[in-house]
Coordinates of N, CA and C and ligand atoms in Angstrom, one line a residue:
M17 N -8.5 10.4 7.7 CA -9.0 10.4 6.3 C -9.5 9.0 5.8
L18 N -9.0 8.0 6.5 CA -9.5 6.7 6.3 C -9.7 6.2 7.5
R19 N -11.0 5.7 7.3 CA -11.8 4.8 8.7 C -12.3 3.5 8.4
L20 N -12.0 2.5 8.8 CA -12.6 1.1 8.8 C -13.3 1.2 9.9
H21 N -14.8 0.8 10.0 CA -15.4 0.6 11.1 C -16.3 -0.8 10.9
D22 N -15.8 -1.6 12.0 CA -16.2 -2.9 12.1 C -16.3 -3.7 10.8
L23 N -15.2 -3.6 10.0 CA -15.1 -4.1 8.7 C -14.8 -5.8 8.6
T24 N -15.7 -6.4 8.1 CA -15.9 -7.7 7.8 C -15.8 -7.9 6.4
C25 N -14.8 -8.9 5.9 CA -14.8 -9.1 4.4 C -14.1 -10.4 4.4
G26 N -14.3 -11.1 3.1 CA -13.7 -12.2 2.7 C -13.9 -12.7 1.3
Y27 N -14.3 -13.9 1.1 CA -14.4 -14.3 -0.3 C -15.6 -15.3 -0.5
G28 N -16.6 -15.3 -1.1 CA -17.8 -15.9 -1.2 C -18.4 -15.6 0.2
R29 N -19.0 -16.7 0.8 CA -19.5 -16.4 2.1 C -18.6 -16.7 3.2
S30 N -17.4 -16.8 3.1 CA -16.6 -17.1 4.2 C -15.8 -15.8 4.7
A31 N -15.8 -15.2 5.8 CA -15.2 -14.1 6.2 C -13.7 -14.4 6.7
V32 N -12.8 -13.5 6.2 CA -11.3 -13.8 6.5 C -10.9 -12.6 7.3
V33 N -11.7 -11.5 7.3 CA -11.3 -10.3 8.1 C -12.7 -10.2 8.8
H34 N -12.4 -10.1 10.2 CA -13.4 -9.9 11.1 C -13.5 -8.5 12.2
G35 N -14.5 -7.7 11.8 CA -14.8 -6.6 12.6 C -13.7 -5.7 12.7
V36 N -12.8 -5.4 11.8 CA -11.6 -4.6 11.9 C -12.2 -3.2 12.1
D37 N -11.7 -2.3 12.8 CA -11.8 -0.9 13.2 C -10.2 -0.5 13.0
L38 N -10.2 0.5 12.1 CA -8.5 1.0 11.6 C -8.8 2.4 11.2
E39 N -7.9 3.3 11.7 CA -8.1 4.7 11.3 C -6.6 5.2 10.7
I40 N -6.5 5.9 9.8 CA -5.5 6.8 9.4 C -5.7 8.3 9.2
G41 N -4.9 8.9 9.8 CA -5.0 10.5 9.8 C -4.4 11.2 8.5
A42 N -4.9 12.4 8.3 CA -3.9 13.0 7.2 C -2.6 13.0 7.4
D43 N -1.9 12.7 6.3 CA -0.4 12.7 6.3 C 0.1 11.8 7.3
E44 N -0.4 10.7 7.8 CA 0.0 9.9 8.7 C 0.3 8.4 7.8
V45 N 1.3 7.8 8.3 CA 1.8 6.5 7.7 C 1.4 5.4 9.2
V46 N 0.5 4.4 8.6 CA 0.0 3.4 9.3 C 0.6 2.0 8.9
S47 N 1.2 1.3 9.9 CA 1.6 -0.4 9.2 C 0.6 -1.1 9.6
V48 N 0.3 -2.1 8.9 CA -0.6 -3.5 9.4 C 0.4 -4.5 9.2
M49 N 0.6 -5.3 10.3 CA 1.5 -6.4 10.2 C 0.5 -7.8 10.4
G50 N 1.5 -8.9 10.4 CA 0.7 -9.9 10.9 C 1.1 -11.3 9.9
H51 N 1.1 -12.4 10.4 CA 1.7 -13.5 9.6 C 1.1 -13.7 8.1
N52 N 1.6 -14.5 7.7 CA 1.1 -14.9 6.3 C -0.3 -15.6 6.5
G53 N -1.3 -15.2 5.8 CA -2.9 -15.6 6.1 C -3.5 -14.9 7.0
A54 N -2.9 -14.0 7.6 CA -3.6 -13.3 8.8 C -4.8 -12.3 8.0
G55 N -4.8 -12.2 6.9 CA -5.8 -11.5 6.4 C -5.4 -9.8 5.9
K56 N -4.0 -9.7 5.7 CA -3.8 -8.4 5.4 C -4.1 -8.0 4.0
T57 N -3.8 -8.9 3.1 CA -4.2 -8.3 1.7 C -5.7 -8.3 1.5
T58 N -6.3 -9.1 2.1 CA -7.9 -9.3 2.0 C -8.3 -7.9 2.6
L59 N -8.0 -7.4 3.6 CA -8.2 -6.2 4.2 C -8.0 -5.2 3.3
L60 N -6.8 -5.0 2.6 CA -6.6 -3.9 1.7 C -7.4 -3.9 0.5
R61 N -7.8 -5.2 0.0 CA -8.7 -5.5 -1.2 C -10.0 -4.7 -0.8
A62 N -10.5 -4.8 0.3 CA -12.0 -4.3 0.7 C -11.7 -2.9 0.8
V63 N -10.7 -2.4 1.2 CA -10.3 -0.9 1.1 C -10.5 -0.2 0.0
V64 N -9.9 -0.9 -1.1 CA -10.1 -0.2 -2.3 C -11.0 -0.8 -3.3
G65 N -12.0 -1.7 -2.8 CA -13.3 -2.2 -3.1 C -13.0 -3.1 -4.1
L66 N -12.1 -3.9 -4.2 CA -11.9 -4.9 -5.1 C -12.8 -6.2 -4.6
I67 N -13.0 -6.2 -3.2 CA -14.0 -7.3 -2.7 C -14.9 -6.4 -1.9
P68 N -16.2 -7.0 -1.6 CA -17.2 -6.1 -0.9 C -16.9 -6.3 0.5
A69 N -17.5 -5.3 1.1 CA -17.3 -5.6 2.8 C -18.6 -6.4 2.9
M70 N -18.8 -7.5 3.9 CA -19.9 -8.1 4.4 C -20.5 -7.4 5.3
K71 N -19.7 -6.7 6.1 CA -20.4 -6.0 7.1 C -19.4 -4.8 7.6
G72 N -19.9 -3.8 8.2 CA -19.1 -2.5 8.4 C -19.1 -1.9 7.5
A73 N -18.1 -0.6 7.6 CA -18.0 0.4 6.6 C -16.5 1.0 6.3
V74 N -16.4 1.3 5.1 CA -15.2 2.2 4.7 C -15.5 3.7 4.5
E75 N -14.7 4.3 5.2 CA -14.9 5.7 5.1 C -13.9 6.2 4.6
F76 N -14.0 7.1 3.8 CA -12.5 8.0 3.1 C -13.1 9.6 3.1
D77 N -12.1 10.3 3.6 CA -12.5 11.8 3.7 C -13.9 12.0 4.2
G78 N -14.2 11.4 5.1 CA -15.6 11.6 5.6 C -16.9 11.2 5.1
A79 N -16.4 10.5 3.8 CA -17.4 10.0 3.0 C -17.5 8.5 2.8
D80 N -19.0 7.8 3.2 CA -19.1 6.3 3.1 C -18.8 6.2 1.8
V81 N -17.6 5.2 1.5 CA -17.5 4.7 0.3 C -17.7 3.1 0.0
T82 N -18.2 2.6 1.0 CA -18.5 1.0 1.2 C -19.0 0.6 -0.1
G83 N -20.1 1.1 -0.6 CA -20.5 0.5 -1.9 C -20.0 0.9 -3.2
R84 N -18.9 2.0 -3.1 CA -18.6 2.4 -4.2 C -17.5 1.4 -4.9
P85 N -17.5 1.5 -6.5 CA -16.6 0.7 -6.9 C -15.2 1.3 -7.0
T86 N -14.3 0.4 -7.3 CA -12.6 0.9 -7.2 C -12.4 2.1 -8.0
N87 N -13.1 2.1 -9.2 CA -12.4 3.2 -9.8 C -13.0 4.6 -9.2
K88 N -14.0 4.4 -8.6 CA -14.6 5.8 -7.8 C -13.5 6.3 -6.8
R89 N -13.3 4.8 -6.0 CA -12.3 5.3 -4.6 C -11.0 5.8 -5.3
V90 N -10.5 5.2 -6.6 CA -9.1 5.8 -7.0 C -9.3 7.3 -7.3
K91 N -10.3 7.6 -8.1 CA -10.7 9.0 -8.4 C -10.7 9.8 -7.2
A92 N -11.2 9.2 -6.1 CA -11.3 9.9 -4.8 C -9.9 10.2 -4.2
G93 N -9.0 9.3 -4.8 CA -7.7 9.6 -4.0 C -6.9 8.4 -3.5
M94 N -7.2 7.4 -3.7 CA -6.7 6.2 -3.2 C -5.9 5.6 -4.3
A95 N -4.7 5.2 -4.1 CA -3.7 4.5 -4.8 C -3.3 3.2 -4.1
Y96 N -3.5 2.0 -5.1 CA -3.1 0.6 -4.3 C -2.2 0.1 -5.3
V97 N -1.1 -0.3 -4.6 CA 0.1 -1.2 -5.1 C -0.1 -2.6 -4.6
P98 N -0.4 -3.4 -5.3 CA -0.7 -4.9 -4.8 C 0.9 -5.4 -4.5
Q99 N 0.7 -6.8 -3.9 CA 1.7 -7.5 -3.4 C 2.4 -8.1 -4.7
G100 N 3.6 -8.2 -4.8 CA 4.2 -9.0 -5.9 C 4.7 -8.2 -7.1
Q101 N 4.8 -6.9 -6.9 CA 5.6 -6.1 -7.8 C 4.9 -6.3 -9.3
Q102 N 3.7 -6.1 -9.2 CA 2.9 -6.3 -10.4 C 2.9 -5.1 -11.6
C103 N 3.4 -5.2 -12.7 CA 3.5 -4.3 -13.8 C 2.9 -5.1 -15.0
F104 N 2.8 -4.2 -16.1 CA 2.5 -4.7 -17.6 C 4.0 -5.4 -18.2
A105 N 3.9 -6.7 -17.7 CA 5.4 -7.1 -18.2 C 6.1 -7.0 -19.6
H106 N 4.8 -7.1 -20.7 CA 5.5 -7.0 -22.0 C 5.6 -5.6 -22.4
L107 N 5.2 -4.6 -21.5 CA 5.3 -3.3 -22.0 C 6.7 -2.6 -21.3
T108 N 7.3 -1.5 -21.9 CA 8.5 -0.9 -21.2 C 8.1 -0.3 -20.1
A109 N 9.4 0.1 -19.3 CA 8.9 0.8 -18.0 C 8.3 2.0 -18.4
G110 N 8.8 2.7 -19.4 CA 8.3 4.0 -19.7 C 6.8 4.0 -20.1
E111 N 6.4 2.7 -20.9 CA 5.1 2.6 -21.3 C 4.0 2.3 -20.1
N112 N 4.8 1.9 -19.0 CA 3.8 1.4 -17.8 C 3.4 2.8 -17.2
L113 N 4.4 3.7 -17.3 CA 4.1 5.0 -16.8 C 3.2 5.8 -17.6
R114 N 3.4 5.8 -18.9 CA 2.7 6.7 -19.8 C 1.5 6.2 -19.8
L115 N 1.0 4.7 -19.7 CA -0.4 4.2 -19.5 C -1.2 5.0 -18.5
V116 N -0.8 5.4 -17.2 CA -1.4 6.1 -16.4 C -1.4 7.7 -16.5
A117 N -0.2 8.1 -16.9 CA 0.0 9.6 -17.2 C -0.9 10.0 -18.4
D118 N -1.0 9.3 -19.5 CA -1.7 9.9 -20.8 C -3.0 10.4 -20.4
G119 N -3.4 11.6 -20.8 CA -4.8 11.9 -20.5 C -4.9 12.9 -19.3
R120 N -3.6 12.9 -18.6 CA -3.6 13.9 -17.3 C -3.0 15.1 -17.9
K121 N -3.5 16.3 -17.4 CA -3.1 17.6 -17.5 C -1.7 17.5 -17.4
R122 N -1.2 17.2 -16.3 CA 0.4 17.4 -15.8 C 1.0 15.9 -16.0
G123 N 0.7 15.2 -17.0 CA 1.1 13.8 -17.3 C 2.6 13.9 -17.3
R124 N 3.3 14.5 -18.3 CA 4.5 14.5 -18.4 C 5.5 15.0 -17.2
A125 N 4.8 16.0 -16.5 CA 5.5 16.6 -15.1 C 5.5 15.5 -14.2
L126 N 4.3 14.9 -14.3 CA 4.1 13.7 -13.2 C 5.1 12.6 -13.2
I127 N 5.3 12.1 -14.4 CA 6.3 11.3 -14.8 C 7.6 11.7 -14.4
D128 N 8.1 12.9 -14.7 CA 9.2 13.5 -14.3 C 9.5 13.5 -12.7
E129 N 8.2 13.7 -12.0 CA 8.4 13.8 -10.6 C 8.9 12.4 -9.9
Q130 N 8.4 11.5 -10.5 CA 8.5 10.1 -10.2 C 9.8 9.6 -10.2
L131 N 10.4 9.9 -11.5 CA 11.6 9.6 -11.9 C 12.8 10.6 -11.1
D132 N 12.4 11.5 -10.5 CA 13.2 12.3 -9.5 C 13.3 11.5 -8.1
L133 N 12.0 10.9 -8.0 CA 11.9 10.0 -6.6 C 12.6 8.6 -6.8
F134 N 12.6 8.0 -7.9 CA 13.3 6.8 -8.3 C 14.2 7.0 -9.3
P135 N 15.4 7.8 -9.1 CA 16.3 7.8 -10.3 C 16.9 6.8 -11.0
A136 N 16.8 5.6 -10.3 CA 17.3 4.4 -11.1 C 16.3 3.9 -12.3
L137 N 15.2 4.5 -12.2 CA 14.3 4.0 -13.3 C 14.4 4.8 -14.6
R138 N 15.1 6.0 -14.4 CA 15.3 6.9 -15.5 C 16.2 6.1 -16.7
G139 N 17.0 5.3 -16.4 CA 17.9 4.7 -17.3 C 17.2 3.3 -17.8
L140 N 16.0 2.9 -17.4 CA 15.4 1.8 -17.5 C 14.0 2.0 -18.4
L141 N 13.8 3.3 -18.7 CA 12.4 3.4 -19.4 C 12.4 2.6 -20.7
G142 N 13.3 2.4 -21.6 CA 13.0 1.6 -22.5 C 13.2 0.1 -22.3
R143 N 13.3 -0.5 -21.3 CA 13.3 -1.7 -21.1 C 12.0 -2.4 -20.6
Q144 N 11.9 -3.5 -21.1 CA 10.5 -4.3 -20.9 C 10.3 -4.6 -19.3
A145 N 9.4 -4.1 -18.8 CA 9.0 -4.3 -17.5 C 9.5 -5.7 -17.0
G146 N 8.9 -6.4 -17.6 CA 9.3 -8.2 -17.1 C 10.7 -8.5 -16.9
L147 N 11.5 -7.6 -17.7 CA 12.8 -8.1 -17.5 C 13.6 -7.4 -16.3
L148 N 12.8 -6.4 -15.7 CA 13.5 -5.7 -14.7 C 13.6 -6.4 -13.4
S149 N 14.7 -6.1 -12.4 CA 14.6 -6.8 -11.2 C 13.3 -6.5 -10.4
G150 N 13.2 -7.6 -9.3 CA 11.9 -7.4 -8.4 C 12.1 -6.0 -8.0
G151 N 13.2 -5.4 -7.2 CA 13.3 -4.1 -6.7 C 12.9 -3.1 -7.8
Q152 N 13.5 -3.1 -9.1 CA 12.9 -2.1 -10.1 C 11.6 -2.1 -10.5
R153 N 11.0 -3.4 -10.4 CA 9.6 -3.5 -10.7 C 8.7 -2.9 -9.5
Q154 N 9.2 -3.1 -8.4 CA 8.7 -2.4 -7.1 C 8.6 -0.9 -7.3
Q155 N 9.5 -0.5 -7.5 CA 9.8 1.0 -7.7 C 8.5 1.6 -8.7
L156 N 8.8 0.8 -9.8 CA 8.1 1.1 -11.1 C 6.5 1.2 -10.7
A157 N 6.2 0.2 -9.7 CA 4.8 0.1 -9.6 C 4.4 1.1 -8.6
I158 N 5.2 1.7 -7.6 CA 4.9 2.6 -6.7 C 5.0 4.0 -7.4
A159 N 5.9 4.1 -8.6 CA 5.9 5.4 -9.3 C 4.5 5.4 -10.1
R160 N 3.9 4.4 -10.7 CA 2.8 4.2 -11.5 C 1.6 4.8 -10.7
A161 N 1.6 4.2 -9.3 CA 0.5 4.7 -8.4 C 0.8 6.2 -8.2
L162 N 1.9 6.6 -8.0 CA 2.0 8.0 -7.6 C 1.5 9.0 -8.6
I163 N 1.3 8.4 -9.9 CA 1.1 9.6 -10.8 C -0.4 9.6 -11.0
T164 N -1.0 9.0 -10.0 CA -2.5 9.5 -10.0 C -2.6 10.6 -8.8
E165 N -1.6 10.8 -8.4 CA -1.6 12.0 -7.2 C -2.5 11.7 -6.1
P166 N -2.2 10.4 -5.5 CA -3.1 10.1 -4.5 C -2.9 10.7 -3.3
R167 N -3.9 10.5 -2.3 CA -3.9 11.2 -0.9 C -3.7 10.0 0.1
L168 N -4.1 8.7 -0.5 CA -3.8 7.7 0.4 C -3.0 6.8 -0.5
L169 N -1.8 6.2 -0.2 CA -0.9 5.3 -1.0 C -1.3 3.8 -0.3
I170 N -1.6 2.8 -0.8 CA -1.7 1.8 -0.1 C -0.7 0.9 -0.5
L171 N -0.1 0.4 0.2 CA 1.2 -0.8 -0.2 C 1.4 -1.9 0.3
D172 N 0.9 -3.2 -0.3 CA 1.1 -4.5 0.2 C 2.5 -5.0 -0.3
E173 N 3.3 -5.2 1.2 CA 4.5 -5.8 1.4 C 5.5 -5.3 0.0
P174 N 5.8 -3.9 0.2 CA 6.4 -3.4 -0.9 C 8.1 -4.0 -1.0
T175 N 8.4 -4.7 0.2 CA 9.7 -5.2 0.5 C 9.8 -6.5 0.1
E176 N 8.8 -7.2 -0.1 CA 8.7 -8.7 -0.2 C 9.7 -9.3 -1.3
G177 N 10.6 -10.0 -1.0 CA 11.4 -10.7 -2.1 C 12.2 -9.9 -2.9
I178 N 12.6 -8.9 -2.3 CA 13.8 -7.9 -2.8 C 15.0 -7.8 -2.2
Q179 N 16.1 -7.9 -3.1 CA 17.4 -7.7 -2.6 C 17.6 -6.6 -1.4
P180 N 18.2 -7.0 -0.2 CA 18.4 -6.0 1.0 C 18.8 -4.5 0.6
N181 N 19.7 -4.5 -0.5 CA 20.2 -3.2 -0.5 C 19.0 -2.2 -1.3
V182 N 18.1 -3.0 -2.0 CA 17.0 -2.1 -2.8 C 16.0 -2.0 -1.8
V183 N 15.8 -2.9 -0.6 CA 15.0 -2.8 0.2 C 15.2 -1.3 0.9
A184 N 16.5 -1.2 1.4 CA 16.7 0.1 2.1 C 16.5 1.4 1.3
E185 N 16.5 1.3 0.0 CA 16.3 2.2 -0.9 C 14.7 2.6 -1.1
I186 N 14.1 1.5 -1.1 CA 12.4 1.6 -1.1 C 12.2 2.1 0.1
E187 N 12.5 1.6 1.4 CA 12.2 2.2 2.7 C 12.5 3.7 2.7
S188 N 13.5 4.0 2.4 CA 13.9 5.5 2.6 C 13.0 6.5 1.6
T189 N 12.5 6.0 0.5 CA 11.8 6.6 -0.5 C 10.3 6.7 0.1
I190 N 10.0 5.6 0.7 CA 8.6 5.6 1.5 C 8.5 6.5 2.6
V191 N 9.7 6.4 3.5 CA 9.6 7.6 4.7 C 9.7 9.0 4.1
D192 N 10.5 9.2 3.0 CA 10.6 10.5 2.3 C 9.2 11.1 1.9
L193 N 8.6 10.2 1.1 CA 7.3 10.5 0.7 C 6.3 11.0 1.6
A194 N 6.3 10.1 2.8 CA 5.4 10.5 3.8 C 5.5 11.9 4.5
K195 N 7.0 12.3 4.2 CA 7.4 13.6 5.1 C 6.9 14.7 4.3
R196 N 6.8 14.5 2.9 CA 6.6 15.6 2.0 C 5.2 16.3 2.1
G197 N 4.3 15.4 2.9 CA 3.0 16.0 3.1 C 1.8 15.8 2.2
G198 N 0.6 15.8 2.4 CA -0.4 15.9 1.6 C -0.6 14.1 1.2
L199 N 0.0 13.3 1.7 CA -0.3 11.9 1.6 C -0.1 11.1 2.7
S200 N -0.9 10.2 2.9 CA -1.1 9.0 4.0 C -0.7 8.0 3.3
V201 N -0.3 7.1 4.2 CA 0.4 5.6 3.6 C -0.2 4.6 4.5
L202 N -0.8 3.6 3.9 CA -1.2 2.4 4.5 C -0.2 1.4 4.1
L203 N 0.6 1.1 4.9 CA 1.5 0.0 4.7 C 1.4 -1.5 5.3
V204 N 1.3 -2.2 4.6 CA 1.2 -3.7 5.0 C 2.7 -4.1 4.8
E205 N 3.4 -4.6 6.0 CA 4.7 -4.9 5.7 C 5.4 -5.8 6.8
Q206 N 6.1 -7.0 6.4 CA 6.3 -7.8 7.4 C 7.7 -7.6 8.0
H207 N 8.3 -6.8 7.7 CA 9.9 -6.4 8.3 C 9.3 -5.5 9.4
L208 N 9.5 -5.9 10.7 CA 9.1 -5.1 11.8 C 9.6 -3.9 11.9
G209 N 11.0 -3.9 11.6 CA 12.1 -2.8 12.0 C 11.5 -1.7 11.2
F210 N 11.1 -1.7 9.7 CA 10.8 -1.0 8.8 C 9.3 -0.4 9.1
A211 N 8.5 -1.4 9.5 CA 7.0 -1.1 9.6 C 6.9 -0.3 10.9
L212 N 7.7 -0.4 11.7 CA 7.8 0.4 13.1 C 8.4 1.7 13.0
Q213 N 9.5 2.0 12.0 CA 10.1 3.2 11.9 C 9.5 4.1 11.0
A214 N 8.7 3.5 9.8 CA 8.0 4.4 9.0 C 6.8 4.8 9.4
A215 N 6.0 4.0 10.3 CA 4.8 4.5 10.6 C 4.6 5.0 12.3
S216 N 3.6 6.0 12.2 CA 3.5 6.6 13.7 C 2.4 5.5 14.5
R217 N 1.8 4.9 13.9 CA 0.9 4.0 14.6 C 0.9 2.5 13.8
Y218 N 0.6 1.7 14.2 CA 0.5 0.0 13.8 C -0.6 -0.7 14.1
Y219 N -1.0 -1.6 13.5 CA -2.0 -2.7 13.8 C -1.3 -4.0 13.5
V220 N -1.7 -5.0 14.5 CA -1.2 -6.6 14.1 C -2.6 -7.2 14.0
L221 N -2.6 -7.8 12.8 CA -3.7 -8.7 12.4 C -3.5 -10.2 12.9
R222 N -4.2 -10.8 13.4 CA -4.0 -12.2 13.7 C -5.5 -12.9 13.3
S223 N -5.5 -13.9 12.5 CA -6.7 -14.6 12.2 C -7.6 -13.6 11.6
G224 N -7.3 -12.5 11.0 CA -8.4 -11.7 10.6 C -8.8 -10.8 11.7
R225 N -8.4 -10.7 13.0 CA -8.7 -9.7 13.9 C -7.7 -9.0 14.2
V226 N -7.8 -7.8 14.7 CA -6.6 -6.8 15.4 C -6.3 -7.4 16.7
A227 N -5.0 -8.1 16.7 CA -4.4 -8.5 17.9 C -3.8 -7.6 18.8
S228 N -3.4 -6.3 18.2 CA -2.7 -5.4 19.0 C -2.8 -4.1 18.1
S229 N -2.6 -2.8 18.8 CA -2.7 -1.7 17.8 C -2.0 -0.6 18.8
G230 N -1.6 0.5 18.3 CA -1.0 1.5 19.1 C 0.0 2.2 18.5
P231 N 0.6 3.3 19.2 CA 1.6 4.0 18.6 C 3.0 3.3 18.4
T232 N 3.8 3.8 17.5 CA 5.0 3.1 17.2 C 6.1 3.6 18.1
G233 N 5.7 3.7 19.4 CA 6.7 4.2 20.5 C 7.9 3.2 20.8
T234 N 8.3 3.3 21.9 CA 9.4 2.6 22.6 C 9.0 1.4 22.5
E235 N 7.7 0.7 23.3 CA 7.7 -0.6 23.6 C 6.7 -1.0 22.5
A236 N 6.5 -0.6 21.3 CA 5.8 -1.1 20.2 C 6.1 -2.5 19.9
E237 N 7.7 -2.7 19.6 CA 8.3 -3.8 19.1 C 7.8 -4.8 20.1
T238 N 8.1 -4.9 21.3 CA 7.7 -5.9 22.1 C 6.3 -6.2 22.1
R239 N 5.5 -5.3 22.0 CA 3.8 -5.7 21.9 C 3.4 -6.3 20.7
V240 N 4.2 -5.9 19.6 CA 4.0 -6.4 18.2 C 4.6 -7.9 18.1
R241 N 5.5 -8.1 19.0 CA 6.4 -9.7 19.0 C 5.4 -10.6 19.7
E242 N 4.9 -9.8 20.6 CA 3.8 -10.7 21.7 C 2.5 -11.2 20.7
A243 N 2.2 -9.9 20.0 CA 0.9 -10.4 19.2 C 1.1 -11.1 18.1
M244 N 2.4 -11.2 17.7 CA 2.6 -12.2 16.6 C 3.0 -13.6 16.7
A245 N 3.4 -13.6 18.1 CA 3.8 -15.1 18.4 C 3.0 -15.9 18.7
I246 N 1.8 -15.6 19.1 CA 0.8 -16.5 19.6 C 0.0 -17.3 18.5
Ligands
ADP315 N1 -8.8 -15.5 -3.7 C1 -9.1 -15.9 -2.6 N2 -10.3 -16.8 -2.5 C2 -10.5 -17.5 -1.3 N3 -9.6 -17.5 -0.1 C3 -8.6 -16.6 -0.3 C4 -8.4 -15.9 -1.4 N4 -7.2 -14.9 -0.9 C5 -6.9 -15.3 0.1 N5 -7.7 -16.1 0.7 C6 -7.4 -16.7 2.1 O1 -7.7 -15.5 3.0 C7 -6.8 -15.8 4.1 C8 -6.1 -14.6 4.0 O2 -5.3 -14.2 2.9 P1 -4.6 -12.8 2.8 O3 -5.5 -11.7 3.1 O4 -3.9 -13.2 1.4 O5 -3.6 -13.2 4.0 P2 -1.9 -12.1 3.9 O6 -2.1 -11.0 3.1 O7 -2.1 -11.5 5.5 O8 -0.9 -13.2 4.1 C9 -5.9 -16.9 3.8 O9 -6.5 -18.0 4.6 C10 -6.1 -17.4 2.3 O10 -6.2 -18.7 2.0
MG316 MG1 -0.7 -10.6 1.7

């Protein structure tokens, strides 16, 4: 459902990601790993159209969306949760959700569905998002993305900087979500254990290039560690 073909992208004239080929099937979870600075976030930005492709193509559901603006890609079914638990800090958690839900036919029901998924948020709806913990803000950010009813959920390091007990909760929610069907997940994740457990296939980026990729079977961890060690 998502296919990156020979994608090169970066900032200004300097390429950061070089000729990446990547594919995600329907209902598939795919992990992208790599050290800091490898180009993971840059790759995601090009997938959602926040930066242009310098070369190559982004194909979504069989359509070439390479030249399309971000809002069109979101309308087509992509949802992007950026790195760093970003929310509107001065708004309440509830307002953060309503901002996306308002104007949608099933707005109310969609908020309810996300609160079932993240029950911890129910008691926090009146609290200013900026005052929530990192884990709570991450859950809020994912909930907000899901209100758009995406078919591809793009998560950039959802467990980064979050207390271990909440990490486990977020991990199991993402795994559950993927099992529900109708949703593919592109997961950028530094925790190898989670990245390999949640996904059926993985890619390792090194200096903006695919250093290793394959199924997340028994030998995957060794291959990933090798690809990341160099
Ligand atoms: N806005 C930007 N402008 C210029 N260079 C950037 C920008 N953001 C990231 N970079 C550079 O791109 C490279 C890859 O960064 P990034 O995609 O954030 O890596 P990762 O997410 O894998 O840690 C780094 O060398 C970084 O310095
Ligand atoms: Mg990053």
